[in-house]
Amino acid sequence: MWITPEEVLLANALWVSERANPFFILQRRKGHGKGGGITGLLVGTMDVVLDSSARVAPYRILHQTGDSQIFWSIACGSSRKEITGHWEWLETNLLQTLSIFDNDEDITTFVKGKVSGIIAEENKSKAAQEDEDSGKFREAEQKMRKLFGMPGEEKLVNYYSCSYWKGRVPRQGWVYLSVNHLCFYSFLLGKEVTLVVQWTEVTRLEKNATLVFPESVRVSTRHTEHYFSMFLNINDTFKLMEQLATIAMRQLLDNEGFSADRTLPKACKTLKNVSALKRDLDARAKNERYRALFRLTPDERLDGHTDCTLWTPFAKMHIVGQLFVSNNYICFCSREEDLCQLIIPLREVSIVEKADSSSVLPCPVSISTKNKMTFLFANLKDRDFLVQRISDFLQRTPDKLWSDGHPLALSGYSVSQSEGIPSTTPLSSSLPTPTGAGGEPSQGRHYSPSLPTATQGLLRIYQKDDPEDHGPKATKEKMKEESWNIHFFEFGRGVCMYRTSKTRELVLNGIPESLRGELWLLFSGAQNEMATHPGYYAELVEQAMGRCTLATEEIERDLHRSMPEHHAFQNEMGIAALRRVLTAYACRNPGIGYCQAMNIVTSVLLLYCTEEEAFWLLVALCERMLPDYYNTRVVGALVDQGVFEELTRECLPLLYEHMQELGVISTISLSWFLTLFLSVMPFDSAVLLVDCFFYEGIKVIFQVALAVLHANMDTLLGCTDEGEAMTILGRYLDNVVNKQTVSPPIPHLHALLTSGDEPPPEIDVFQLIKSSYDKFGSLRADVIEQMRFKQRLKVIQSLEDTAKRSVVRAIMTDSAFSIEELEELYVLFKAKHIMSCYWGASCTAAERHDPSLPYLEQYRIDLEQFCQLFGALGTWLCGTHTVTLAARHFRLLDSNKDGLINFKEFVTGLTLCPEEAESALEAAQFFTDDDSPQGTHTLLLTYDSSCIAIRIQCNIVMSVSEVKDYKYYLRMWAKEKEPKIETIKDLPRMNQEQFIELCKTLYNMFSEDPLEQELYHAIATVASLLLRIGEVGKKFTNNGAKKPTDTTYTQAPTLSAELPQPEKEESNGESSSGQSLVCKALAEAQLETPPQQTSDEEVKDDTSVSSYSMVSTGSLQCEDIADDTVLIGCAGDQQRRGSTLDGDWSITFEQVLASMLTEPPLVDYFEKKGDIQARMATCKMQRGVERQVSSSSDHELAQLST
């Protein structure tokens, strides 16, 4: 490529001149290309270690003038072909012009100006994304693609200098971290080390320090482990590895691939060695931490943060912390944990102003809200810029309240602005919504604000008629309410409340029932979503109700299993409310739909909240607080189960070893986490854990689970089997009581476990919670997230292994491959699917991979990927015709004609096992074009390791309407169930046209085979025999009823017209000899020449010669293959003009098979076994990446492919 002219003082240092003229010199770097000796090895090693640009551009062109000792570098290249193109351009366009100049300085100025102009023109066409990256980084990205054969779609994120431990020897080099791969390259004294690992193959990623590998990163796959050390900044490298591995796991889990953030603001200046993708990932990591800290929605983006102090009126002091500003919120978090936290939605802000600065209060900013609260921030470094950014966001808040991609926009909502306050109006609001008797919605509406559950929780509805209790428990409850009222007065109420350690103490002491719904909404962040989406739930209910889906069927089945012991769900009001909430969420998030345990959690939410509040709490639970818990494979719960096991090993090592032997931890913890102890603990006690969960997050569940194991440790250590341990834990949890509850006791279904003469002692839930904080309160959210990352890799890869085993078990009985071979094939098939998703597939990845489908259907490939796998693994490789054979093969396997095949279909096609006769009859339509005529016959050759089967397939067009009703499918289903035995006698006879297609097919299949001539001789013999058989059969079929002059097929093409001789270039006659034998055999059919056409238009349209031409391998062109010269015989789109054939001539399948069995070369060809193990080993050695070695560069890249 052309480069900005740079001055070079020593032109020959470490470079070898290969071409020269009076003005330019073409040079090659020592250590590249042929030769080089010890100097070349040293130079190559130095280039790798020092990250020299010469490693990626070993060729360059220098400009020189006269006797000057100063040279100018004007171009560089990675291959001889590239640099030669630049050299030829210079000689053609500049050499003659430069000879006119008299002054050397003028020559140099002209050359530099010309090169700079070329570079400017090239930069105009470059993408904006590339312009953000520095030249140094783009050079490294180009180097990565060259070294590892990556296509242009593969984006480099960053690269680092490190050592890779190969055995006990460290190899110094560079690790390249791209979006989809981890790559390493080293070149030391002639020894080259290359490594490519897909992120989707990583099973373990950890940073450790041992005596053998000091301060190293271990990357584990299913089969190997790789160690990298000696990083300049190991923490930065490891964090980036974690992010890229997480993206890969997300792709495996729910097909959510990586897409660059186009809204990311551009950097003020180009950062050296930092790509735009690296900035993107850093911003994502900060956004995730910010959203998790303040429980914000997934679309919230952090704009920036700064150190400051906050004046706290309740403590009369300034608290040091950080101020965060995003598109919808202003947040504050104290430097000391739990001291103070604050969330101010911009929708609540009324005034932002700069206060008077003083020595006590430097650079203050005052923010006032609509509920008359004022917050004073001080010690701001850039106060003016901060106020300007907040003002900008305030101006955009009304218009940006909903984005176009939000589900609300799809629900028919419009956003308008009135007096700066966003107003939302559902399109259905103009319709009257009268209600019927009893507050039920009227006919046609499933939800209305007049429903009892739309204004209050179920618990309040059923307790409003109860007599007022003045007992000690009620008094205690009123004291709690008063404590919270005092807290609200001192710290504020609502979303802008100061959240301090005092707030946490009140939560741990239990939230009063009258405030539970309000505080759950506040602490979970659901209140913000509900406030910004008024009417969304009502409209979603109307869309969702009445639909019949798999999710709604599962919901109906579980409705009456949701807290059946509670009187609120023993009537239609509670059941209907639960149905609406679950169905609305299934409609909002089809990826989750409905999962068991969601009904239990939602029923508890409905007791204390209205329907809309319960819906938004469910959104917060499923999408933020318990990520991936309620998808089809409960991955999040399995991840946290692994985290719990790891925590048990660290905190209770003796108990962990014993419990692992019994296998108890994995059994008990899943139900604990999925239902937040609601299904295993009395309701009045478990709801207190839910209080703590909404405030503290998942760490409370881990703490309580560890406290339960610790309290029963002595008893559990004495258990001898899993059942005994389960009974002990079940009895313990059944007797965790809440002695302060004011609600009537609710019978607990698990109380049946407490059978025995002596009732077990009761455990106070408040003591259990206090004990969990005392013993395990040191757990931190960031540590849990780190553990989750490690377990997520393990769980998702374990699920992928389970999917592989399930697929193999499902098809092993129908396949000729062994279990080990099927597993290896599955790995290759999946890798091909994933790589097609990486690098610009013909259809989106979402169409290829649906985790909700059965395992067999989850991964699918299209024609392009199938052709690649077929060429690598197939036994019938026909040289240049392989692609066409693969395409015809793919069309047969694609049973539903969606352009994709699953693994079972792929294996079926690879083994090519004979199927029943009816399958052969039905398959013809996939081997012919969609508009092929009726009655078209095609031939398919299939084989396995021990037999030959030639199937003649008939494409019979059924007179069925385009839209088939259910009766048609019922008839087809009944027909499939009927016992039916088909034989080869049921196959139709082959006519003369199909016979010619068969000969062409076999000819092309045998091209480039080592026994090509023997096979051609055999086919000629078989063709001659079959032609005679057909002629003899015609006499018996006609019985003399028709005269030759009466038939429409009176004339047929002669041999010379049907099968022209090879071109003259083929002087060797090897291919023509086989062809002539076939021609001679077909000549015996006594085909006659049709009348020649004289019209130019008719000659142009005549396809008889090309349609039936049998050309040699050397003269066969690609267009011939694509149009008419096919591998698997296929009739043309229309009846060929001028190719009148004998319509009475035909042969049977038995005659074809018997004739072919007379020729040993044909029998050996179709019976030979393919070494699939060797082919799969070759594919594995490529590591899923095709090495691209340029043929034009002489040897400089040849060693990369070894």
Tab-separated table of N, CA and C in Angstrom, residues 273-322:
chain	number	residue	atom	x	y	z
A	273	ASN	N	-2.746	2.571	19.630
A	273	ASN	CA	-2.901	1.135	19.906
A	273	ASN	C	-4.213	0.790	20.619
A	274	VAL	N	-5.225	1.635	20.507
A	274	VAL	CA	-6.536	1.334	21.088
A	274	VAL	C	-7.567	1.414	19.974
A	275	SER	N	-8.237	0.300	19.721
A	275	SER	CA	-9.206	0.257	18.633
A	275	SER	C	-10.543	0.800	19.090
A	276	ALA	N	-11.395	1.085	18.100
A	276	ALA	CA	-12.750	1.512	18.415
A	276	ALA	C	-13.514	0.396	19.112
A	277	LEU	N	-13.237	-0.860	18.753
A	277	LEU	CA	-13.899	-1.985	19.414
A	277	LEU	C	-13.489	-2.094	20.877
A	278	LYS	N	-12.226	-1.801	21.163
A	278	LYS	CA	-11.773	-1.834	22.553
A	278	LYS	C	-12.481	-0.749	23.361
A	279	ARG	N	-12.623	0.423	22.797
A	279	ARG	CA	-13.375	1.479	23.471
A	279	ARG	C	-14.827	1.055	23.672
A	280	ASP	N	-15.386	0.405	22.674
A	280	ASP	CA	-16.766	-0.067	22.758
A	280	ASP	C	-16.931	-1.047	23.916
A	281	LEU	N	-16.023	-2.019	24.022
A	281	LEU	CA	-16.124	-3.018	25.082
A	281	LEU	C	-15.887	-2.406	26.454
A	282	ASP	N	-14.958	-1.470	26.533
A	282	ASP	CA	-14.742	-0.785	27.820
A	282	ASP	C	-16.002	-0.031	28.241
A	283	ALA	N	-16.634	0.643	27.280
A	283	ALA	CA	-17.862	1.365	27.591
A	283	ALA	C	-18.968	0.415	28.026
A	284	ARG	N	-19.050	-0.741	27.391
A	284	ARG	CA	-20.067	-1.724	27.780
A	284	ARG	C	-19.844	-2.217	29.200
A	285	ALA	N	-18.587	-2.481	29.541
A	285	ALA	CA	-18.291	-2.948	30.893
A	285	ALA	C	-18.673	-1.894	31.928
A	286	LYS	N	-18.357	-0.638	31.650
A	286	LYS	CA	-18.734	0.421	32.587
A	286	LYS	C	-20.254	0.551	32.691
A	287	ASN	N	-20.925	0.451	31.561
A	287	ASN	CA	-22.386	0.533	31.579
A	287	ASN	C	-23.004	-0.583	32.406
A	288	GLU	N	-22.464	-1.793	32.268
A	288	GLU	CA	-23.008	-2.924	33.019
A	288	GLU	C	-22.815	-2.737	34.516
A	289	ARG	N	-21.632	-2.269	34.925
A	289	ARG	CA	-21.403	-2.026	36.353
A	289	ARG	C	-22.314	-0.918	36.864
A	290	TYR	N	-22.485	0.108	36.074
A	290	TYR	CA	-23.341	1.238	36.460
A	290	TYR	C	-24.797	0.792	36.611
A	291	ARG	N	-25.297	0.040	35.649
A	291	ARG	CA	-26.692	-0.412	35.715
A	291	ARG	C	-26.911	-1.378	36.867
A	292	ALA	N	-25.940	-2.258	37.106
A	292	ALA	CA	-26.095	-3.214	38.209
A	292	ALA	C	-26.044	-2.513	39.563
A	293	LEU	N	-25.226	-1.476	39.683
A	293	LEU	CA	-25.085	-0.780	40.957
A	293	LEU	C	-26.367	-0.055	41.339
A	294	PHE	N	-27.038	0.530	40.350
A	294	PHE	CA	-28.214	1.351	40.651
A	294	PHE	C	-29.521	0.725	40.143
A	295	ARG	N	-29.478	-0.550	39.715
A	295	ARG	CA	-30.674	-1.265	39.262
A	295	ARG	C	-31.408	-0.504	38.161
A	296	LEU	N	-30.703	-0.155	37.103
A	296	LEU	CA	-31.283	0.602	36.003
A	296	LEU	C	-31.578	-0.316	34.820
A	297	THR	N	-32.307	0.202	33.861
A	297	THR	CA	-32.752	-0.599	32.724
A	297	THR	C	-31.600	-0.892	31.764
A	298	PRO	N	-31.722	-1.931	30.944
A	298	PRO	CA	-30.609	-2.312	30.050
A	298	PRO	C	-30.263	-1.281	28.992
A	299	ASP	N	-31.178	-0.351	28.683
A	299	ASP	CA	-30.879	0.639	27.653
A	299	ASP	C	-30.205	1.895	28.202
A	300	GLU	N	-29.895	1.909	29.492
A	300	GLU	CA	-29.264	3.088	30.109
A	300	GLU	C	-27.768	3.087	29.804
A	301	ARG	N	-27.269	4.231	29.319
A	301	ARG	CA	-25.871	4.342	28.937
A	301	ARG	C	-25.185	5.418	29.775
A	302	LEU	N	-24.094	5.041	30.374
A	302	LEU	CA	-23.341	5.974	31.205
A	302	LEU	C	-22.637	6.995	30.321
A	303	ASP	N	-22.856	8.258	30.614
A	303	ASP	CA	-22.198	9.316	29.840
A	303	ASP	C	-20.861	9.692	30.456
A	304	GLY	N	-20.766	9.637	31.776
A	304	GLY	CA	-19.511	9.959	32.436
A	304	GLY	C	-19.680	9.974	33.941
A	305	HIS	N	-18.574	10.019	34.653
A	305	HIS	CA	-18.617	10.082	36.122
A	305	HIS	C	-17.452	10.931	36.609
A	306	THR	N	-17.607	11.494	37.799
A	306	THR	CA	-16.583	12.367	38.360
A	306	THR	C	-16.653	12.308	39.885
A	307	ASP	N	-15.528	12.581	40.495
A	307	ASP	CA	-15.485	12.633	41.959
A	307	ASP	C	-16.162	13.910	42.449
A	308	CYS	N	-16.812	13.802	43.606
A	308	CYS	CA	-17.479	14.970	44.175
A	308	CYS	C	-17.838	14.675	45.622
A	309	THR	N	-18.509	15.624	46.253
A	309	THR	CA	-19.066	15.412	47.593
A	309	THR	C	-20.555	15.737	47.553
A	310	LEU	N	-21.320	15.075	48.419
A	310	LEU	CA	-22.759	15.286	48.524
A	310	LEU	C	-23.100	15.723	49.943
A	311	TRP	N	-23.846	16.821	50.047
A	311	TRP	CA	-24.298	17.273	51.357
A	311	TRP	C	-25.503	16.438	51.778
A	312	THR	N	-25.364	15.802	52.969
A	312	THR	CA	-26.448	14.953	53.482
A	312	THR	C	-27.099	15.661	54.658
A	313	PRO	N	-28.323	16.149	54.509
A	313	PRO	CA	-28.973	16.887	55.607
A	313	PRO	C	-29.252	16.018	56.812
A	314	PHE	N	-29.432	14.709	56.607
A	314	PHE	CA	-29.714	13.841	57.760
A	314	PHE	C	-28.488	13.656	58.631
A	315	ALA	N	-27.261	13.742	58.056
A	315	ALA	CA	-26.030	13.571	58.832
A	315	ALA	C	-25.296	14.884	59.036
A	316	LYS	N	-25.776	15.954	58.386
A	316	LYS	CA	-25.145	17.278	58.496
A	316	LYS	C	-23.660	17.219	58.155
A	317	MET	N	-23.339	16.573	57.025
A	317	MET	CA	-21.942	16.448	56.625
A	317	MET	C	-21.870	16.207	55.113
A	318	HIS	N	-20.666	16.432	54.578
A	318	HIS	CA	-20.403	16.158	53.168
A	318	HIS	C	-19.825	14.748	53.043
A	319	ILE	N	-20.374	13.956	52.118
A	319	ILE	CA	-19.924	12.578	51.907
A	319	ILE	C	-19.167	12.519	50.588
A	320	VAL	N	-17.979	11.943	50.622
A	320	VAL	CA	-17.145	11.818	49.423
A	320	VAL	C	-17.627	10.614	48.616
A	321	GLY	N	-17.725	10.801	47.306
A	321	GLY	CA	-18.146	9.701	46.434
A	321	GLY	C	-18.004	10.077	44.981
A	322	GLN	N	-18.767	9.407	44.131
A	322	GLN	CA	-18.722	9.656	42.700
A	322	GLN	C	-20.111	9.990	42.187
